[in-house]
CSV table of C-alpha atoms in Angstrom, one decimal:
chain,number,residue,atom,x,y,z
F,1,UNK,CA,-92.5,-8.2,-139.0
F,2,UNK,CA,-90.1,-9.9,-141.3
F,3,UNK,CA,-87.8,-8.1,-144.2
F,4,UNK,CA,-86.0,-10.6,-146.1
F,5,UNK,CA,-82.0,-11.4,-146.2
F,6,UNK,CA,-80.1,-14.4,-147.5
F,7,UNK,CA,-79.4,-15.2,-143.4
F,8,UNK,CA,-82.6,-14.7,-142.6
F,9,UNK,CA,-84.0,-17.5,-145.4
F,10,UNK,CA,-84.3,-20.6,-143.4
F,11,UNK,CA,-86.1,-18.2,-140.5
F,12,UNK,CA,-88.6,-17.6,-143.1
F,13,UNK,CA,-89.3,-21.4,-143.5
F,14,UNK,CA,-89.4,-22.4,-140.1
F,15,UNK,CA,-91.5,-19.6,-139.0
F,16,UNK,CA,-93.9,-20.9,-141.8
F,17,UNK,CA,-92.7,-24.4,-140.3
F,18,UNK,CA,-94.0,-23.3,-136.8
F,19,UNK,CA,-97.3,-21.7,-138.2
F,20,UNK,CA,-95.8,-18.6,-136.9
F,21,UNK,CA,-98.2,-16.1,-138.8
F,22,UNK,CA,-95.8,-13.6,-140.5
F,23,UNK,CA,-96.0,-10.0,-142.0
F,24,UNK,CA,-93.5,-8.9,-144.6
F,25,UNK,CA,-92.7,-6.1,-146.6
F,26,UNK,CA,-94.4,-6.5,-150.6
F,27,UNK,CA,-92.5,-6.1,-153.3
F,28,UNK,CA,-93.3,-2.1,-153.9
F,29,UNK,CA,-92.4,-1.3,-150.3
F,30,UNK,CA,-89.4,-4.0,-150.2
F,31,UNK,CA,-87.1,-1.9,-152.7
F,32,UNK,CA,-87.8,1.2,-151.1
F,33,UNK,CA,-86.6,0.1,-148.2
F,34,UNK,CA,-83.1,1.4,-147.5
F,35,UNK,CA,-80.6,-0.8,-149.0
F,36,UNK,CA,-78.0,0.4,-145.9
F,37,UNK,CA,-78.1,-2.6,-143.7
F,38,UNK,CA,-77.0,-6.2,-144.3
F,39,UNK,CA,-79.4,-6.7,-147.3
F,40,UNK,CA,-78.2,-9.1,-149.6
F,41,UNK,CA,-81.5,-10.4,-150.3
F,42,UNK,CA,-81.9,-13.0,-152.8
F,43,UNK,CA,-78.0,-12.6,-153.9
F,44,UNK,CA,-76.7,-15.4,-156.0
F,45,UNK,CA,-73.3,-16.0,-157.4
F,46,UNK,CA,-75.1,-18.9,-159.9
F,47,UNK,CA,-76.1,-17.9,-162.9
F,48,UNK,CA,-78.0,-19.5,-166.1
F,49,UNK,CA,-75.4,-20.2,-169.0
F,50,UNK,CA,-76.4,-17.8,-172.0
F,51,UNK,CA,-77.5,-20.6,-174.5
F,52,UNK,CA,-80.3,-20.9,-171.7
F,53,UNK,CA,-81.2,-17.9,-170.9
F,54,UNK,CA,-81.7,-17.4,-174.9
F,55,UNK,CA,-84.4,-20.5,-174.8
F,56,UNK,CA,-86.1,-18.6,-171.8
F,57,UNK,CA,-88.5,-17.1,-174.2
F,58,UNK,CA,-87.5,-13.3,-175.1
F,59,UNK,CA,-85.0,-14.6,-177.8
F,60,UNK,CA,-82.9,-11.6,-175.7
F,61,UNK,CA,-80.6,-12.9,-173.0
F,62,UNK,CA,-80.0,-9.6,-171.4
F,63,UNK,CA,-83.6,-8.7,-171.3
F,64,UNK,CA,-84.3,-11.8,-167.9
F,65,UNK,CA,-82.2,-10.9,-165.1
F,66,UNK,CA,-79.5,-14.6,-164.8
F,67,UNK,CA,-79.0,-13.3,-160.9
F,68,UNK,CA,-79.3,-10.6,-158.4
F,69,UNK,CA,-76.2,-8.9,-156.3
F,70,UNK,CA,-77.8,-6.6,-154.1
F,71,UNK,CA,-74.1,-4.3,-154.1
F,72,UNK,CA,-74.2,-3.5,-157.9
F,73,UNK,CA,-77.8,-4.6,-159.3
F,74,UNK,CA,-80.7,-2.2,-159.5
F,75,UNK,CA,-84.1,-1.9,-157.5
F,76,UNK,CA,-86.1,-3.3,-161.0
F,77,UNK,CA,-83.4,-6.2,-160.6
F,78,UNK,CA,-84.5,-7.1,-156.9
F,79,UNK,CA,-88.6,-6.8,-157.8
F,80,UNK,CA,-87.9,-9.0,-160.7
F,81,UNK,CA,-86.2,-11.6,-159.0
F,82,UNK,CA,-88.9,-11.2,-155.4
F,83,UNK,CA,-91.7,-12.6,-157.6
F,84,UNK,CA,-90.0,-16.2,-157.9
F,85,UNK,CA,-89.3,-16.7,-154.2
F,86,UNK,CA,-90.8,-18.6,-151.3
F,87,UNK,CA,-91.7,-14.8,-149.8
F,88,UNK,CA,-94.1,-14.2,-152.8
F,89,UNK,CA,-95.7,-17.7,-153.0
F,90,UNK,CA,-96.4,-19.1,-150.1
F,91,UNK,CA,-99.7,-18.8,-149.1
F,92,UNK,CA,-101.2,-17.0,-145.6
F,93,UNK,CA,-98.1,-14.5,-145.5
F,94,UNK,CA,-99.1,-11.0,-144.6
F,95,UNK,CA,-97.6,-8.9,-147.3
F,96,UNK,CA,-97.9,-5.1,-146.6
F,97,UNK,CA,-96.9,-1.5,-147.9
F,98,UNK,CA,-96.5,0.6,-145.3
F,99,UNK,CA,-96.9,0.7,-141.8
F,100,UNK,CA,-100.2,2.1,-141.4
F,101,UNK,CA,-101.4,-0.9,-143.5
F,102,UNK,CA,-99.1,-3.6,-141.6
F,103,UNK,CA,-101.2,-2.0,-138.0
F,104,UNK,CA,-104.2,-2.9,-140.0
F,105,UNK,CA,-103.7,-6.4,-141.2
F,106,UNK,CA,-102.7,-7.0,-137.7
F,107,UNK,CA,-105.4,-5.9,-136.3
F,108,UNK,CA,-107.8,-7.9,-138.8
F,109,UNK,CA,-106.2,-11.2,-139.2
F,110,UNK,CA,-107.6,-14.0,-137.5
F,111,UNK,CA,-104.4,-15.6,-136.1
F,112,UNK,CA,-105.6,-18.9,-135.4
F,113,UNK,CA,-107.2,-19.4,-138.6
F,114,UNK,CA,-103.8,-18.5,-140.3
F,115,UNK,CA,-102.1,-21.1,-138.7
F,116,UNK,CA,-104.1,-23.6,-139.5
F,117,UNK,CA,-104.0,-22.3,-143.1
F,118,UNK,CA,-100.3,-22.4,-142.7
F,119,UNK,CA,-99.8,-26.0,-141.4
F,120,UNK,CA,-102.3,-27.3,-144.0
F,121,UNK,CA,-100.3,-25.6,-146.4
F,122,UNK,CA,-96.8,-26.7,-145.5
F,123,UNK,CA,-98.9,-30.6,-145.4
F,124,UNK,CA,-98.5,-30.2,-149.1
F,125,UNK,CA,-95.0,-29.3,-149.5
């Protein structure tokens, strides 16, 4: 079982690397998860400059998050921002919401046919 933190990034990439197959936390359950431990999840101290964020298609620079800082940002902050990382696009990635359904996914998946899903996948990156 995986949760996502900045650290734990490049583990995310070489599990997928390794055709490890991986259960995560989706976005719903993610930001319920208690925000007490080492989070920091997608935290980035870049940031868009204004004039761009304008042109990003709202015409209201405010209204598309330009970061995320897990210590002061909200939870609608984090879902935005979950939806354009590797966690939500990569294909053949277990995403569950709760642990009743994370016991059931692991007992249907067909493990060896998700890792050969996996490593034809990563063949394309």
């Amino acid at each position: 079982f995986f949760i996502p933190s900045d650290i734990h990034q490049r583990t995310f990439i070489e599990l997928y690397r390794m055709n490890v197959p991986t259960f995560m936390p989706d976005a719903r359950w993610l930001i319920r998860l208690p925000l007490t431990t080492p989070f920091g999840a997608f935290t980035y101290y870049g940031a868009l400059p204004p004039e761009e964020r304008a042109d990003m298609g709202s015409g209201d620079a405010g209204a598309i998050p330009s970061s995320f800082d897990a210590e002061v940002e909200s939870p609608q902050t984090l879902y935005h921002w979950y939806h354009y990382s590797d966690y939500a696009h990569f294909p053949h990635i277990g995403h569950v919401s709760s642990i009743p359904d994370l016991l059931h996914q692991i007992s249907t998946t067909d493990f060896e046919e998700t890792a050969v899903r996996m490593r034809q996948h990563y063949g394309l990156l």
